[in-house]
Amino acid sequence: MISATTALPSGRRRDRAALTVLTVWHAALCVLLMAGALATLASASALDLLTIALAVVQALLALGSATAAALILRRNHLGRTLSLVVNYVLFLACLIGLAHVLGLFMGLDDLADYMARGVPFLMGALFIVGYFVAATELRERPVPVARRTLGQVLMTIGAIGFALTAGVVPALASIPGKYVSSGLLPLALTAGAVVLGYMLWSMWRGESARAMGAKNIHSERLNGWLFLSPNLLGFTLFFAGPLLFSLYVSFTNWDSFNKRDWVGLDNYRRMFNLTVQPLAAPDQPANQAMDVQVYDELFRVNLLGQSYLIGAEDKRFWISLRNTLVFGLLAVPLAVVPALLLATLLNSRLPGMRIYRTLYFIPSVAAVVGVALIWQWMYNSQVGWINYFITSAVNLINSVFGTNIKDPQIRWLADSDYALLSVVIMSAWQWLGFNTVLFLAGLQTIPRELYEAATVDGANPRQQFFNVTLPMLAPTTLYVLITTTIQALQVFDQVFIVSNGTGGPGTSTLTMTLNLYQNGFQSFRQGYASALAWVLFVVIFAFTLFQFRRQRRASGAYDL
Amino acid sequence: MSYRATRIIRAVLIYVILTLFAAIMLFPFLVMLFTSLKTASDTFSYPPRLLPTEQVTVELPGFDRPLPLYYIVVESGETKPMALVEENIRVGIFAPLDAAGRPDVNNTVIRRFGEVKVAGGATPKEVVVGGQAVPVYEVEVNGAIAEMVVLTRTVFGRFINPANPNETAMANVRLSQPVTRVTAHPENYAAVVNLLGFDRALTNTAMITILTVIGQIVTSVLGGYAFARLKFPGRDQLFLLYLGTVMVPFVVLIIPLYQLMVVIGWVNAMPALILPWLYTAYGTFLMRQFFITIPKEIEEAALIDGASRWSILMRIFIPASAPALATLATFTFLYAWNSFFWPLVVVNTGNTRAQVLTLALNVLRGRASDSPNLILAGAAIAIIPPTIVFILAQRYYVESVTSSGVKG
Amino acid sequence: MKTTYRLIGLMAVAGLTLSACAAPVAPPAQPAQPAQPTQPAATEAPAAAAEISLRWRTRPDNKEEADVYASISDEVAQKLGIKLTYEPGGSETASYQDVLRTELAAGTAPDVFWIPGTDIADFVQRGLLLDLRPYANATEGYSDSNYYPEPMFHLTYNPATGKTGEVLWGLPRDVSTFVLYLNLDLINEAGAPDPRELAKEGKWDWAAFKEVAEKVNALGSDIKGYGMNAWWGPFGAFMNAAGGGFFNAERNACNLNSKESLEGLAFARSLYDAGVAVPYGEDSEPPFRAGKVGMFQNGRWATPGISTVTFNWDVVELPKGPSGHMGNWLFWGAYVVNKNTKHPEAAWKVVDALTQPDIQAKVAARGTNIPSRVGEAVFAEFLKIMPEKNNQAFLNGLADKPTAEGPLWTGSWPDFDKAMSAKVSDVLTGKLSVEDFGKTICDEAGKAFNK
């Protein structure tokens, strides 16, 4: 680094001039942005959320720009930070806008058009994968020079071939044409990006930093935000923003076409609207006991000799809630308990355990859609494997023990009593291997000495398992339980495939997520569907919290 | 029992249980692979067979088409492979009347209707059986003519012995066991690809997956580094917020995200399948956890040497974090390759330009609902690539799946 | 060395991204270029008309049909002198209509598209369809009466006035109706009477139908006499045949609890109770095609798939129920025009061209559809298609007072269907008695009318 004292006077003058330019730039930018905000508000035909948000963002940036100008004049280092932030945000906006206007994003489709023509893309893909594999392999062991050179030549040829066949050359050549055909906007955006880029560079330079009195810690802060910015952009645009918007939508009756009125809590009211009516007789028709114009019969219950009828305004919500909870209560233990058993066995340090571990893991990498199709075929009640195995087992038992057990001939996915169970089995099967590996990793962190001590104390394997393994495994167990529960409560792909999106037979596989999909994207009650989503969020949150709490109480020693 | 014997028994037991579970875990995939090589009609056979089979046929002189072979019990009681030469022969099962005038079900014979004639000549003879008048037929049994009534009517097939064309037999075709041999129909895969443009879906999925993996690695590495090694105001609060997002179910975002895509104009297009997924709280968290373990001293030494943060990240952190990168890449690969809900919402299933494999499968199961072999061939196309990636990367993947989660 | 690798890698990634920038190939689905305002005369002048580019979509049932539509698309495009792009659309399982609504909401929907009859009301009431009446009236040779009257009733219904004949939402692509697909081998083996003969003699009623089903069923434990699939069509046909139905005559109230509807349902249930039918909820087509079901109730769309079976098959009309009719459905769907199309005139021409007799004949030749036009010439042409022997069964079904698959103009059909189908499923799987069904069903399903 060059110290400030050695700088030439002429250089210092130039620095001062640069800062003056920046001050003027920010003042101008402030005016421009305020005008932009007003223009946005004025040009919008209706004041929707998007317009307001856009105007507010512009106004905020204008304010930031004005403050930056003032602070630069005072040579306050905050002015530098602010200037960089404002310019950076606008620079990104220009670049993204340019990409959008030039059709860069939509161009992905066209790119795929080209690539779909066959092998070239696969070549390219293999080449990229190969690069990463090679890049990671290189660190571990030295590769002979000859092979490395060969690899380089091959990769270069691959890259050139890929660029030619995948249409990179004509694509690049057509960019100038796009500028011409898309009017002034791309030119303006390019100019904006260039100017902003210059301003950024001008302020980022060490000379400007020194002139503004910025220290190392300040530049570390800026670096921090800079490194985080791509991530933060995604977080804001595709997570936080939509999350807030979703909350807003849940208070409206949006149908995604023309209706979007604020209805307050009406969606939630409708969802939770229940009625409990005493019945004169257990089989009294529902229309005599409650207002069937509003409510549908949910179920009947007998409490202390008095029958009650419980009705709900949105019956399908309650059914989906029940199905989801039942699914979770069945699938989670089924995917966790055998996993623990298998992990304990795999931890026995016998040869070949790695192979088993890999085999168990395979189902969890397969697409749920594909897996559901396989199981759907195996569940086929007439020619499917599962019923065949059951029939064979029953016949075997009957012939060996002379019993007369009847073949159940379960109709799995076609019977509303078994459909949910079928999905439970399928899902547990798919999640089992993942959980096994998690448990195995947890088991391997338990120190051997603990077992040796327990053996010395005379504990048998069972006692060891309950007194050493389980408590030591508590953090893993919690993690496994939470991830599996979150997954189970959001189950969608499986039920969508096996029930054709209906949640059938009857309503037996209608889960909350599927109900949400039906409301949001079949009936287009997007407001109501958003409310459903938030209720699902609360359910998941409650379950996670509950498991945390229980775990804390059970093993207070393990702070999580 | 000696200690050694106990140990061996224990090991055997462990292997037995593990193998049993391995069979359970693998069996559906075997079903998928073998079924995808069958013909459609072969998939419907009962009892189910794993291996694809087809019926053996023979060419016989005098017949213009190959004749299917069945195992038939001939008169001598032997079971022989015989060729079906004629189907749908209407036959009756005839029974003589016993002394009480009831049909004697123990002495039935099978005859074609062309071989018998109604007794009584011009005035057909009838008897009353079970309150109904039924015609009486003259049936030849062992050279003698007997009067019999029709018990039931059915259809039979005529079979001949290919080795000895004079030996014939009549039997119910449906209940006869066909002679089969193991075969394979790999052309099912080509059929699936042609049926729905699976090749395009495969390209799209590969492209989406690769771009998502690259994008997620870039944002996660940068973000993870910032969270792990750079001090800036609001860092810790923001990190907690990031962690909290893991709890938010995706469905909460689906409607606003969809509407966002509508506003931007990405509905039905590939950017909608890539760009929203470039940010990942999980990946950022994973990389941060890994970067934190790298000794601070190396970084400080580099800083003193005048290296920029960027070059420190590129030259020190990234080379050291191959296992974490591989894990993140594999995770993202699987997620992007297998995702279904979001593409279902945002891409029209008929739009082949932005079709992905899971959506194509969803369409396929409707369009090929009568050919499970094709559906499962499609499933295999969707399942095999991620499995290969996993097996290649499992060294890193399996071992570090947990490291982040359990610590947190 | 590493730098070289990195450089090459970066090059590839950058190339990938940059090439995304441009569209070197003219993509088929690229939004149309700003076109000149369409004048009727413009379609005649090829130079000006070449600017018009339209997209249309319909759901094919198989690959062959998709190919036929694609070739028809080219033919129509040539005839009209416009650019026409055909999009196949998803399959039945891939929620075709939901996707369309999603696209309409997003503004990416095609100009002309097909929707099933049940969805017309919903699309109209959401304001998504263009009224084609002015264009139709200006077209020579067009008449509502060229098509089956049942679909035209709904396609010309004006929800604002409650009158029919005023507007025109689209033209029917095709019609369809139920028949029983017969496994003649099984029926012969069981020694059961031939349903085709019984139908000819006028003796094909519920009793005869049940007798045949029972005889076939007796052939073995893996053989079933009858099979139908689990949706509203098959069980609705039984209700209709008994003289009942889903709705009242005005289609504004639930009729599921009427004596006749319940009688129809009870008969369907008796088939399941007796174990004669493939269990409800199970797809009956695979076992039928595997040769294990005697009679399979399905529409015309099942014909191409079934024609590949190895056993002898044919079709017969549905048996007549207590009402003296077979209670069949007239299934239909229509080509409609997106309200936001840039070229309404051209879009109408496409709709009109797609429903011309020669085009319909081409589609019908695939075996999946029945032309939506009426008239002796159309019928005669249709009878030449497989199964040649007995194609009349379909036309008989359409002639015997069928109920049109219908939208609900004063209610929500999806809500009605959801409430009804779930309960009927309970009845047919023996979980709910027909009486209990009758007591509660209209309270639940009836809510679809007071939304």
mmCIF file of N, CA, C and O in Angstrom, chain B residues 51-110:
data_model
loop_
_atom_site.group_PDB
_atom_site.id
_atom_site.type_symbol
_atom_site.label_atom_id
_atom_site.label_comp_id
_atom_site.label_asym_id
_atom_site.label_seq_id
_atom_site.Cartn_x
_atom_site.Cartn_y
_atom_site.Cartn_z
ATOM 1 N N LEU B 51 -38.631 -60.815 -14.447
ATOM 2 C CA LEU B 51 -37.943 -60.756 -15.730
ATOM 3 C C LEU B 51 -38.939 -60.577 -16.857
ATOM 4 O O LEU B 51 -40.020 -61.153 -16.837
ATOM 5 N N PRO B 52 -38.583 -59.770 -17.843
ATOM 6 C CA PRO B 52 -39.463 -59.638 -18.997
ATOM 7 C C PRO B 52 -39.473 -60.940 -19.798
ATOM 8 O O PRO B 52 -38.422 -61.505 -20.085
ATOM 9 N N THR B 53 -40.646 -61.398 -20.119
ATOM 10 C CA THR B 53 -40.732 -62.648 -20.870
ATOM 11 C C THR B 53 -41.653 -62.435 -22.062
ATOM 12 O O THR B 53 -42.404 -61.471 -22.112
ATOM 13 N N GLU B 54 -41.565 -63.348 -23.004
ATOM 14 C CA GLU B 54 -42.517 -63.319 -24.109
ATOM 15 C C GLU B 54 -42.891 -64.745 -24.461
ATOM 16 O O GLU B 54 -42.150 -65.688 -24.150
ATOM 17 N N GLN B 55 -44.030 -64.880 -25.088
ATOM 18 C CA GLN B 55 -44.492 -66.206 -25.427
ATOM 19 C C GLN B 55 -43.691 -66.753 -26.603
ATOM 20 O O GLN B 55 -43.390 -66.033 -27.554
ATOM 21 N N VAL B 56 -43.357 -68.014 -26.508
ATOM 22 C CA VAL B 56 -42.594 -68.647 -27.591
ATOM 23 C C VAL B 56 -43.569 -69.022 -28.701
ATOM 24 O O VAL B 56 -44.676 -69.487 -28.436
ATOM 25 N N THR B 57 -43.170 -68.778 -29.915
ATOM 26 C CA THR B 57 -44.026 -69.160 -31.040
ATOM 27 C C THR B 57 -43.271 -70.120 -31.946
ATOM 28 O O THR B 57 -42.037 -70.179 -31.908
ATOM 29 N N VAL B 58 -44.013 -70.870 -32.723
ATOM 30 C CA VAL B 58 -43.367 -71.757 -33.705
ATOM 31 C C VAL B 58 -43.970 -71.502 -35.075
ATOM 32 O O VAL B 58 -45.122 -71.089 -35.199
ATOM 33 N N GLU B 59 -43.156 -71.724 -36.074
ATOM 34 C CA GLU B 59 -43.629 -71.649 -37.457
ATOM 35 C C GLU B 59 -43.951 -73.073 -37.892
ATOM 36 O O GLU B 59 -43.105 -73.960 -37.779
ATOM 37 N N LEU B 60 -45.151 -73.287 -38.339
ATOM 38 C CA LEU B 60 -45.498 -74.627 -38.802
ATOM 39 C C LEU B 60 -45.920 -74.548 -40.260
ATOM 40 O O LEU B 60 -46.553 -73.566 -40.667
ATOM 41 N N PRO B 61 -45.553 -75.570 -41.042
ATOM 42 C CA PRO B 61 -45.985 -75.557 -42.439
ATOM 43 C C PRO B 61 -47.505 -75.578 -42.509
ATOM 44 O O PRO B 61 -48.176 -76.257 -41.721
ATOM 45 N N GLY B 62 -48.028 -74.784 -43.424
ATOM 46 C CA GLY B 62 -49.473 -74.762 -43.579
ATOM 47 C C GLY B 62 -50.124 -73.636 -42.810
ATOM 48 O O GLY B 62 -51.324 -73.399 -42.918
ATOM 49 N N PHE B 63 -49.375 -72.942 -41.966
ATOM 50 C CA PHE B 63 -49.935 -71.806 -41.239
ATOM 51 C C PHE B 63 -49.143 -70.557 -41.617
ATOM 52 O O PHE B 63 -47.915 -70.565 -41.607
ATOM 53 N N ASP B 64 -49.871 -69.507 -41.952
ATOM 54 C CA ASP B 64 -49.171 -68.331 -42.459
ATOM 55 C C ASP B 64 -48.626 -67.449 -41.335
ATOM 56 O O ASP B 64 -47.937 -66.475 -41.594
ATOM 57 N N ARG B 65 -48.989 -67.729 -40.088
ATOM 58 C CA ARG B 65 -48.471 -66.876 -39.004
ATOM 59 C C ARG B 65 -47.805 -67.767 -37.957
ATOM 60 O O ARG B 65 -48.114 -68.964 -37.860
ATOM 61 N N PRO B 66 -46.918 -67.202 -37.149
ATOM 62 C CA PRO B 66 -46.301 -67.995 -36.079
ATOM 63 C C PRO B 66 -47.351 -68.376 -35.040
ATOM 64 O O PRO B 66 -48.225 -67.572 -34.706
ATOM 65 N N LEU B 67 -47.269 -69.584 -34.560
ATOM 66 C CA LEU B 67 -48.289 -70.050 -33.619
ATOM 67 C C LEU B 67 -47.750 -70.005 -32.194
ATOM 68 O O LEU B 67 -46.629 -70.442 -31.927
ATOM 69 N N PRO B 68 -48.530 -69.481 -31.256
ATOM 70 C CA PRO B 68 -48.078 -69.434 -29.866
ATOM 71 C C PRO B 68 -48.101 -70.823 -29.228
ATOM 72 O O PRO B 68 -48.972 -71.636 -29.519
ATOM 73 N N LEU B 69 -47.126 -71.043 -28.363
ATOM 74 C CA LEU B 69 -47.017 -72.346 -27.698
ATOM 75 C C LEU B 69 -47.579 -72.286 -26.289
ATOM 76 O O LEU B 69 -47.386 -71.307 -25.563
ATOM 77 N N TYR B 70 -48.279 -73.337 -25.905
ATOM 78 C CA TYR B 70 -48.800 -73.454 -24.540
ATOM 79 C C TYR B 70 -48.447 -74.832 -23.999
ATOM 80 O O TYR B 70 -48.267 -75.787 -24.759
ATOM 81 N N TYR B 71 -48.384 -74.914 -22.692
ATOM 82 C CA TYR B 71 -48.272 -76.239 -22.072
ATOM 83 C C TYR B 71 -49.665 -76.816 -21.954
ATOM 84 O O TYR B 71 -50.533 -76.243 -21.290
ATOM 85 N N ILE B 72 -49.877 -77.965 -22.603
ATOM 86 C CA ILE B 72 -51.214 -78.555 -22.621
ATOM 87 C C ILE B 72 -51.124 -79.977 -22.076
ATOM 88 O O ILE B 72 -50.194 -80.725 -22.393
ATOM 89 N N VAL B 73 -52.094 -80.335 -21.260
ATOM 90 C CA VAL B 73 -52.177 -81.714 -20.777
ATOM 91 C C VAL B 73 -52.903 -82.524 -21.839
ATOM 92 O O VAL B 73 -54.059 -82.237 -22.173
ATOM 93 N N VAL B 74 -52.178 -83.481 -22.433
ATOM 94 C CA VAL B 74 -52.801 -84.285 -23.485
ATOM 95 C C VAL B 74 -53.501 -85.484 -22.857
ATOM 96 O O VAL B 74 -53.408 -85.723 -21.651
ATOM 97 N N GLU B 75 -54.183 -86.256 -23.710
ATOM 98 C CA GLU B 75 -55.031 -87.329 -23.193
ATOM 99 C C GLU B 75 -54.275 -88.326 -22.326
ATOM 100 O O GLU B 75 -54.792 -88.837 -21.343
ATOM 101 N N SER B 76 -52.990 -88.539 -22.697
ATOM 102 C CA SER B 76 -52.226 -89.521 -21.926
ATOM 103 C C SER B 76 -51.873 -89.003 -20.536
ATOM 104 O O SER B 76 -51.313 -89.740 -19.736
ATOM 105 N N GLY B 77 -52.192 -87.742 -20.262
ATOM 106 C CA GLY B 77 -51.867 -87.193 -18.946
ATOM 107 C C GLY B 77 -50.561 -86.435 -18.935
ATOM 108 O O GLY B 77 -50.237 -85.758 -17.963
ATOM 109 N N GLU B 78 -49.817 -86.536 -20.007
ATOM 110 C CA GLU B 78 -48.551 -85.800 -20.090
ATOM 111 C C GLU B 78 -48.808 -84.325 -20.359
ATOM 112 O O GLU B 78 -49.817 -83.964 -20.955
ATOM 113 N N THR B 79 -47.856 -83.473 -19.947
ATOM 114 C CA THR B 79 -47.921 -82.063 -20.305
ATOM 115 C C THR B 79 -46.917 -81.815 -21.406
ATOM 116 O O THR B 79 -45.741 -82.124 -21.259
ATOM 117 N N LYS B 80 -47.410 -81.282 -22.518
ATOM 118 C CA LYS B 80 -46.529 -81.063 -23.653
ATOM 119 C C LYS B 80 -46.686 -79.640 -24.159
ATOM 120 O O LYS B 80 -47.778 -79.080 -24.085
ATOM 121 N N PRO B 81 -45.607 -79.037 -24.681
ATOM 122 C CA PRO B 81 -45.778 -77.746 -25.351
ATOM 123 C C PRO B 81 -46.494 -77.945 -26.681
ATOM 124 O O PRO B 81 -46.069 -78.760 -27.493
ATOM 125 N N MET B 82 -47.590 -77.261 -26.841
ATOM 126 C CA MET B 82 -48.346 -77.424 -28.076
ATOM 127 C C MET B 82 -48.710 -76.076 -28.657
ATOM 128 O O MET B 82 -48.815 -75.087 -27.940
ATOM 129 N N ALA B 83 -48.905 -76.077 -29.958
ATOM 130 C CA ALA B 83 -49.164 -74.818 -30.654
ATOM 131 C C ALA B 83 -50.658 -74.604 -30.815
ATOM 132 O O ALA B 83 -51.401 -75.527 -31.170
ATOM 133 N N LEU B 84 -51.077 -73.388 -30.564
ATOM 134 C CA LEU B 84 -52.494 -73.046 -30.698
ATOM 135 C C LEU B 84 -52.777 -72.766 -32.172
ATOM 136 O O LEU B 84 -52.199 -71.861 -32.772
ATOM 137 N N VAL B 85 -53.669 -73.544 -32.766
ATOM 138 C CA VAL B 85 -53.945 -73.331 -34.185
ATOM 139 C C VAL B 85 -55.312 -72.706 -34.420
ATOM 140 O O VAL B 85 -55.550 -72.088 -35.443
ATOM 141 N N GLU B 86 -56.224 -72.877 -33.484
ATOM 142 C CA GLU B 86 -57.557 -72.338 -33.712
ATOM 143 C C GLU B 86 -58.141 -71.901 -32.384
ATOM 144 O O GLU B 86 -58.017 -72.598 -31.377
ATOM 145 N N GLU B 87 -58.759 -70.725 -32.408
ATOM 146 C CA GLU B 87 -59.319 -70.196 -31.175
ATOM 147 C C GLU B 87 -60.822 -70.122 -31.287
ATOM 148 O O GLU B 87 -61.394 -70.255 -32.371
ATOM 149 N N ASN B 88 -61.463 -69.843 -30.160
ATOM 150 C CA ASN B 88 -62.888 -69.538 -30.155
ATOM 151 C C ASN B 88 -63.740 -70.611 -30.810
ATOM 152 O O ASN B 88 -64.625 -70.333 -31.604
ATOM 153 N N ILE B 89 -63.419 -71.832 -30.491
ATOM 154 C CA ILE B 89 -64.244 -72.920 -30.989
ATOM 155 C C ILE B 89 -65.374 -73.100 -29.984
ATOM 156 O O ILE B 89 -65.134 -73.360 -28.800
ATOM 157 N N ARG B 90 -66.573 -72.930 -30.448
ATOM 158 C CA ARG B 90 -67.706 -73.047 -29.518
ATOM 159 C C ARG B 90 -67.928 -74.520 -29.198
ATOM 160 O O ARG B 90 -68.122 -75.332 -30.077
ATOM 161 N N VAL B 91 -67.843 -74.828 -27.946
ATOM 162 C CA VAL B 91 -68.048 -76.220 -27.544
ATOM 163 C C VAL B 91 -69.087 -76.251 -26.436
ATOM 164 O O VAL B 91 -69.387 -75.248 -25.786
ATOM 165 N N GLY B 92 -69.633 -77.402 -26.270
ATOM 166 C CA GLY B 92 -70.542 -77.605 -25.160
ATOM 167 C C GLY B 92 -69.949 -78.662 -24.254
ATOM 168 O O GLY B 92 -69.201 -79.540 -24.695
ATOM 169 N N ILE B 93 -70.277 -78.575 -22.989
ATOM 170 C CA ILE B 93 -69.915 -79.657 -22.076
ATOM 171 C C ILE B 93 -71.194 -80.480 -21.893
ATOM 172 O O ILE B 93 -72.211 -79.977 -21.407
ATOM 173 N N PHE B 94 -71.119 -81.709 -22.383
ATOM 174 C CA PHE B 94 -72.322 -82.535 -22.434
ATOM 175 C C PHE B 94 -72.309 -83.549 -21.304
ATOM 176 O O PHE B 94 -71.253 -84.064 -20.931
ATOM 177 N N ALA B 95 -73.500 -83.819 -20.765
ATOM 178 C CA ALA B 95 -73.600 -84.801 -19.688
ATOM 179 C C ALA B 95 -74.778 -85.735 -19.982
ATOM 180 O O ALA B 95 -75.825 -85.268 -20.454
ATOM 181 N N PRO B 96 -74.599 -87.019 -19.739
ATOM 182 C CA PRO B 96 -75.724 -87.932 -19.899
ATOM 183 C C PRO B 96 -76.717 -87.748 -18.746
ATOM 184 O O PRO B 96 -76.377 -87.180 -17.709
ATOM 185 N N LEU B 97 -77.923 -88.190 -18.958
ATOM 186 C CA LEU B 97 -78.913 -88.099 -17.890
ATOM 187 C C LEU B 97 -78.849 -89.372 -17.048
ATOM 188 O O LEU B 97 -78.719 -90.468 -17.576
ATOM 189 N N ASP B 98 -78.913 -89.209 -15.766
ATOM 190 C CA ASP B 98 -78.887 -90.406 -14.927
ATOM 191 C C ASP B 98 -80.307 -90.942 -14.735
ATOM 192 O O ASP B 98 -81.265 -90.434 -15.328
ATOM 193 N N ALA B 99 -80.427 -91.942 -13.912
ATOM 194 C CA ALA B 99 -81.712 -92.619 -13.744
ATOM 195 C C ALA B 99 -82.778 -91.637 -13.272
ATOM 196 O O ALA B 99 -83.952 -91.733 -13.656
ATOM 197 N N ALA B 100 -82.385 -90.687 -12.459
ATOM 198 C CA ALA B 100 -83.370 -89.752 -11.923
ATOM 199 C C ALA B 100 -83.703 -88.635 -12.905
ATOM 200 O O ALA B 100 -84.473 -87.737 -12.591
ATOM 201 N N GLY B 101 -83.091 -88.700 -14.085
ATOM 202 C CA GLY B 101 -83.372 -87.680 -15.081
ATOM 203 C C GLY B 101 -82.550 -86.418 -14.885
ATOM 204 O O GLY B 101 -82.818 -85.392 -15.496
ATOM 205 N N ARG B 102 -81.545 -86.481 -13.989
ATOM 206 C CA ARG B 102 -80.676 -85.296 -13.807
ATOM 207 C C ARG B 102 -79.387 -85.507 -14.589
ATOM 208 O O ARG B 102 -78.955 -86.642 -14.782
ATOM 209 N N PRO B 103 -78.763 -84.427 -15.032
ATOM 210 C CA PRO B 103 -77.491 -84.585 -15.732
ATOM 211 C C PRO B 103 -76.449 -85.177 -14.799
ATOM 212 O O PRO B 103 -76.341 -84.783 -13.645
ATOM 213 N N ASP B 104 -75.696 -86.121 -15.309
ATOM 214 C CA ASP B 104 -74.647 -86.781 -14.523
ATOM 215 C C ASP B 104 -73.358 -85.987 -14.712
ATOM 216 O O ASP B 104 -72.702 -86.076 -15.741
ATOM 217 N N VAL B 105 -73.007 -85.184 -13.705
ATOM 218 C CA VAL B 105 -71.871 -84.270 -13.874
ATOM 219 C C VAL B 105 -70.535 -84.992 -13.813
ATOM 220 O O VAL B 105 -69.494 -84.396 -14.062
ATOM 221 N N ASN B 106 -70.527 -86.257 -13.482
ATOM 222 C CA ASN B 106 -69.255 -86.977 -13.370
ATOM 223 C C ASN B 106 -68.807 -87.585 -14.689
ATOM 224 O O ASN B 106 -67.676 -88.022 -14.817
ATOM 225 N N ASN B 107 -69.675 -87.637 -15.664
ATOM 226 C CA ASN B 107 -69.328 -88.288 -16.928
ATOM 227 C C ASN B 107 -69.469 -87.326 -18.104
ATOM 228 O O ASN B 107 -70.041 -87.660 -19.119
ATOM 229 N N THR B 108 -68.952 -86.150 -17.920
ATOM 230 C CA THR B 108 -69.149 -85.160 -18.977
ATOM 231 C C THR B 108 -68.144 -85.359 -20.105
ATOM 232 O O THR B 108 -67.056 -85.892 -19.900
ATOM 233 N N VAL B 109 -68.533 -84.927 -21.271
ATOM 234 C CA VAL B 109 -67.607 -84.903 -22.391
ATOM 235 C C VAL B 109 -67.692 -83.536 -23.052
ATOM 236 O O VAL B 109 -68.693 -82.836 -22.923
ATOM 237 N N ILE B 110 -66.616 -83.198 -23.747
ATOM 238 C CA ILE B 110 -66.585 -81.918 -24.437
ATOM 239 C C ILE B 110 -66.683 -82.168 -25.927
ATOM 240 O O ILE B 110 -65.956 -82.995 -26.485
#
